[in-house]
PDB file of C-alpha atoms in Angstrom:
ATOM      1  CA  MET U 239      -5.709 112.749 -12.108  1.00  0.00           C
ATOM      2  CA  SER U 240      -8.353 111.211 -13.595  1.00  0.00           C
ATOM      3  CA  SER U 241      -8.160 109.974 -17.555  1.00  0.00           C
ATOM      4  CA  LEU U 242     -11.110 112.332 -18.257  1.00  0.00           C
ATOM      5  CA  LYS U 243     -10.090 115.821 -16.495  1.00  0.00           C
ATOM      6  CA  ARG U 244      -6.534 114.981 -18.959  1.00  0.00           C
ATOM      7  CA  ILE U 245      -8.353 114.866 -21.453  1.00  0.00           C
ATOM      8  CA  LEU U 246      -9.795 118.447 -20.826  1.00  0.00           C
ATOM      9  CA  ARG U 247      -7.149 120.078 -19.870  1.00  0.00           C
ATOM     10  CA  ASN U 248      -5.255 118.704 -23.133  1.00  0.00           C
ATOM     11  CA  TYR U 249      -8.386 120.060 -25.177  1.00  0.00           C
ATOM     12  CA  SER U 250      -6.902 123.404 -23.968  1.00  0.00           C
ATOM     13  CA  ILE U 251      -3.723 122.928 -24.394  1.00  0.00           C
ATOM     14  CA  PHE U 252      -4.724 121.706 -27.744  1.00  0.00           C
ATOM     15  CA  LEU U 253      -6.728 124.713 -28.284  1.00  0.00           C
ATOM     16  CA  GLY U 254      -4.396 127.180 -27.331  1.00  0.00           C
ATOM     17  CA  ILE U 255      -1.769 125.083 -29.976  1.00  0.00           C
ATOM     18  CA  LEU U 256      -4.822 125.614 -32.633  1.00  0.00           C
ATOM     19  CA  LYS U 257      -5.034 129.491 -31.982  1.00  0.00           C
ATOM     20  CA  PHE U 258      -1.430 130.406 -31.979  1.00  0.00           C
ATOM     21  CA  SER U 259      -0.705 127.970 -35.104  1.00  0.00           C
ATOM     22  CA  LEU U 260      -3.346 129.686 -37.249  1.00  0.00           C
ATOM     23  CA  LYS U 261      -2.001 133.106 -36.199  1.00  0.00           C
ATOM     24  CA  ASN U 262       1.662 132.687 -36.470  1.00  0.00           C
ATOM     25  CA  ASP U 263       2.506 130.334 -39.201  1.00  0.00           C
ATOM     26  CA  GLU U 264       3.311 132.171 -41.437  1.00  0.00           C
ATOM     27  CA  LYS U 265       6.095 134.149 -39.202  1.00  0.00           C
ATOM     28  CA  LYS U 266       9.977 133.370 -39.574  1.00  0.00           C
ATOM     29  CA  ASP U 267      10.283 133.080 -35.690  1.00  0.00           C
ATOM     30  CA  PHE U 268       7.494 129.849 -36.185  1.00  0.00           C
ATOM     31  CA  GLN U 269       8.133 128.607 -39.559  1.00  0.00           C
ATOM     32  CA  ARG U 270      10.882 126.019 -38.568  1.00  0.00           C
ATOM     33  CA  PHE U 271       8.064 124.100 -36.641  1.00  0.00           C
ATOM     34  CA  SER U 272       5.497 124.265 -39.634  1.00  0.00           C
ATOM     35  CA  LEU U 273       3.045 124.660 -36.771  1.00  0.00           C
ATOM     36  CA  VAL U 274       0.004 123.840 -39.165  1.00  0.00           C
ATOM     37  CA  SER U 275       0.884 121.052 -41.061  1.00  0.00           C
ATOM     38  CA  THR U 276       2.251 119.834 -38.287  1.00  0.00           C
ATOM     39  CA  LEU U 277      -0.561 119.780 -36.015  1.00  0.00           C
ATOM     40  CA  THR U 278      -2.996 118.824 -38.887  1.00  0.00           C
ATOM     41  CA  GLN U 279      -0.534 115.315 -39.036  1.00  0.00           C
ATOM     42  CA  LEU U 280      -0.747 114.801 -35.572  1.00  0.00           C
ATOM     43  CA  LEU U 281      -4.558 115.176 -35.263  1.00  0.00           C
ATOM     44  CA  GLY U 282      -4.502 112.922 -38.211  1.00  0.00           C
ATOM     45  CA  ASP U 283      -2.539 110.688 -36.768  1.00  0.00           C
ATOM     46  CA  LEU U 284      -4.662 110.685 -33.532  1.00  0.00           C
ATOM     47  CA  GLU U 285      -7.541 110.102 -35.672  1.00  0.00           C
ATOM     48  CA  GLU U 286      -6.122 106.889 -37.185  1.00  0.00           C
ATOM     49  CA  ASN U 287      -5.246 105.710 -34.154  1.00  0.00           C
ATOM     50  CA  ILE U 288      -8.695 105.875 -32.254  1.00  0.00           C
ATOM     51  CA  ASN U 289     -10.284 104.184 -35.263  1.00  0.00           C
ATOM     52  CA  ARG U 290      -7.869 101.927 -35.110  1.00  0.00           C
ATOM     53  CA  ILE U 291      -8.389 101.161 -31.364  1.00  0.00           C
ATOM     54  CA  PHE U 292     -12.332 101.465 -31.561  1.00  0.00           C
ATOM     55  CA  GLN U 293     -14.430  99.036 -34.104  1.00  0.00           C
ATOM     56  CA  CYS U 294     -17.253 102.483 -34.637  1.00  0.00           C
ATOM     57  CA  SER U 295     -15.475 104.868 -35.809  1.00  0.00           C
ATOM     58  CA  MET U 296     -15.732 107.843 -33.172  1.00  0.00           C
ATOM     59  CA  LYS U 297     -16.594 110.379 -35.816  1.00  0.00           C
ATOM     60  CA  SER U 298     -19.783 111.877 -36.052  1.00  0.00           C
ATOM     61  CA  LYS U 299     -21.690 113.664 -38.696  1.00  0.00           C
ATOM     62  CA  PRO U 300     -19.386 116.792 -39.337  1.00  0.00           C
ATOM     63  CA  LEU U 301     -20.747 120.333 -38.584  1.00  0.00           C
ATOM     64  CA  SER U 302     -20.980 122.877 -41.048  1.00  0.00           C
ATOM     65  CA  TYR U 303     -17.949 124.846 -41.574  1.00  0.00           C
ATOM     66  CA  ASP U 304     -19.369 127.966 -40.267  1.00  0.00           C
ATOM     67  CA  ASN U 305     -20.864 125.904 -37.186  1.00  0.00           C
ATOM     68  CA  LEU U 306     -17.907 124.241 -36.683  1.00  0.00           C
ATOM     69  CA  LEU U 307     -16.169 128.088 -36.279  1.00  0.00           C
ATOM     70  CA  ASP U 308     -18.708 128.815 -33.680  1.00  0.00           C
ATOM     71  CA  SER U 309     -18.129 125.705 -31.733  1.00  0.00           C
ATOM     72  CA  ILE U 310     -13.956 126.003 -31.574  1.00  0.00           C
ATOM     73  CA  PHE U 311     -13.669 129.654 -31.408  1.00  0.00           C
ATOM     74  CA  LYS U 312     -17.216 130.677 -29.993  1.00  0.00           C
ATOM     75  CA  ASP U 313     -16.951 135.194 -29.220  1.00  0.00           C
ATOM     76  CA  GLU U 314     -13.321 134.889 -30.849  1.00  0.00           C
ATOM     77  CA  VAL U 315     -15.050 133.631 -33.991  1.00  0.00           C
ATOM     78  CA  GLU U 316     -14.530 136.743 -35.697  1.00  0.00           C
ATOM     79  CA  GLU U 317     -10.898 137.707 -34.810  1.00  0.00           C
ATOM     80  CA  TYR U 318      -9.805 133.728 -36.066  1.00  0.00           C
ATOM     81  CA  ARG U 319     -11.684 133.986 -39.392  1.00  0.00           C
ATOM     82  CA  LEU U 320      -9.151 136.497 -40.424  1.00  0.00           C
ATOM     83  CA  TYR U 321      -6.385 134.164 -39.956  1.00  0.00           C
ATOM     84  CA  ILE U 322      -8.086 131.149 -41.848  1.00  0.00           C
ATOM     85  CA  ASP U 323      -6.771 132.293 -45.353  1.00  0.00           C
ATOM     86  CA  SER U 324      -5.630 128.991 -46.872  1.00  0.00           C
ATOM     87  CA  ASP U 325      -6.376 125.267 -47.692  1.00  0.00           C
ATOM     88  CA  ASP U 326      -4.573 123.921 -44.993  1.00  0.00           C
ATOM     89  CA  LYS U 327      -5.887 126.099 -42.188  1.00  0.00           C
ATOM     90  CA  LYS U 328      -9.126 124.786 -43.447  1.00  0.00           C
ATOM     91  CA  LYS U 329      -7.768 121.358 -43.189  1.00  0.00           C
ATOM     92  CA  LEU U 330      -6.144 122.130 -39.882  1.00  0.00           C
ATOM     93  CA  ILE U 331     -10.222 123.103 -38.773  1.00  0.00           C
ATOM     94  CA  ARG U 332     -11.124 120.287 -39.724  1.00  0.00           C
ATOM     95  CA  LYS U 333      -9.071 117.701 -38.205  1.00  0.00           C
ATOM     96  CA  PHE U 334      -9.239 119.746 -34.731  1.00  0.00           C
ATOM     97  CA  GLU U 335     -13.152 118.907 -34.645  1.00  0.00           C
ATOM     98  CA  PHE U 336     -11.963 114.876 -34.141  1.00  0.00           C
ATOM     99  CA  LEU U 337     -10.258 116.062 -31.511  1.00  0.00           C
ATOM    100  CA  MET U 338     -13.559 118.043 -29.735  1.00  0.00           C
ATOM    101  CA  GLU U 339     -15.884 114.900 -30.804  1.00  0.00           C
ATOM    102  CA  LEU U 340     -13.372 112.587 -28.854  1.00  0.00           C
ATOM    103  CA  THR U 341     -13.716 114.992 -25.535  1.00  0.00           C
ATOM    104  CA  ASN U 342     -17.234 115.052 -25.815  1.00  0.00           C
ATOM    105  CA  SER U 343     -17.307 110.875 -26.308  1.00  0.00           C
ATOM    106  CA  SER U 344     -15.311 110.835 -23.259  1.00  0.00           C
ATOM    107  CA  MET U 345     -17.726 112.930 -20.914  1.00  0.00           C
ATOM    108  CA  ASP U 346     -20.480 110.559 -22.382  1.00  0.00           C
ATOM    109  CA  LEU U 347     -18.302 107.041 -21.872  1.00  0.00           C
ATOM    110  CA  MET U 348     -16.978 108.333 -18.604  1.00  0.00           C
ATOM    111  CA  ASP U 349     -18.988 105.753 -16.244  1.00  0.00           C
ATOM    112  CA  GLY U 350     -18.578 106.972 -12.657  1.00  0.00           C
ATOM    113  CA  TYR U 351     -14.309 107.333 -12.226  1.00  0.00           C
ATOM    114  CA  SER U 352     -13.176 105.245 -14.602  1.00  0.00           C
ATOM    115  CA  SER U 353     -13.653 103.990 -18.006  1.00  0.00           C
ATOM    116  CA  PRO U 354     -11.371 101.935 -20.097  1.00  0.00           C
ATOM    117  CA  GLU U 355     -12.628 103.512 -23.110  1.00  0.00           C
ATOM    118  CA  VAL U 356     -11.066 106.729 -22.135  1.00  0.00           C
ATOM    119  CA  ASP U 357      -8.397 105.223 -20.174  1.00  0.00           C
ATOM    120  CA  ALA U 358      -7.880 104.434 -24.168  1.00  0.00           C
ATOM    121  CA  ILE U 359      -8.768 107.818 -25.193  1.00  0.00           C
ATOM    122  CA  ASP U 360      -6.664 109.597 -22.993  1.00  0.00           C
ATOM    123  CA  ASN U 361      -3.457 107.677 -23.897  1.00  0.00           C
ATOM    124  CA  GLU U 362      -3.788 108.190 -27.811  1.00  0.00           C
ATOM    125  CA  ILE U 363      -4.147 112.509 -26.727  1.00  0.00           C
ATOM    126  CA  GLN U 364      -1.162 111.823 -24.303  1.00  0.00           C
ATOM    127  CA  LYS U 365       1.259 110.635 -27.065  1.00  0.00           C
ATOM    128  CA  ILE U 366       0.204 113.256 -29.445  1.00  0.00           C
ATOM    129  CA  GLN U 367       0.876 115.874 -26.697  1.00  0.00           C
ATOM    130  CA  SER U 368       4.134 114.419 -25.800  1.00  0.00           C
ATOM    131  CA  LEU U 369       5.466 114.820 -29.493  1.00  0.00           C
ATOM    132  CA  LEU U 370       3.952 118.754 -28.906  1.00  0.00           C
ATOM    133  CA  ARG U 371       6.719 119.332 -26.133  1.00  0.00           C
ATOM    134  CA  PRO U 372       9.588 120.977 -27.345  1.00  0.00           C
ATOM    135  CA  PHE U 373       7.042 122.890 -29.338  1.00  0.00           C
ATOM    136  CA  LEU U 374       5.145 124.188 -26.281  1.00  0.00           C
ATOM    137  CA  SER U 375       8.471 125.010 -24.567  1.00  0.00           C
ATOM    138  CA  ALA U 376       9.156 127.313 -27.614  1.00  0.00           C
ATOM    139  CA  ILE U 377       5.891 129.164 -27.093  1.00  0.00           C
ATOM    140  CA  GLN U 378       5.319 128.704 -23.394  1.00  0.00           C
ATOM    141  CA  LEU U 379       2.259 127.127 -23.621  1.00  0.00           C
ATOM    142  CA  PRO U 380       1.723 124.763 -20.907  1.00  0.00           C
TER     143      PRO U 380
END
């Protein structure tokens, strides 16, 4: 599987984790995972690692909060808006914005079948995703 395809697939997985985390962070069965804070930390680590690899930042001008919610949740925005009830969850949404930008940048950087930049991004995303495997098993996401 190409790096870009893995990035796109992993974006879908992270989106599923984001949605699950927002809905289930306070539920007793998942408190041991500290869903929101763990995902916020991992996405922050991803941003830090990518910024270390690339000379120029992959981060663009932030979207307005409402536009960001629309971009992430599309036609489910009203459903998820109910769960974003704390500053920690809002911070997670902002951290997720970087993953969106990274995914979009990967599509722009792809030149033919391979791109060293996209391969590097893919490696960093895979590292973060591997840390989530126990959690993915517990919630039955791929």
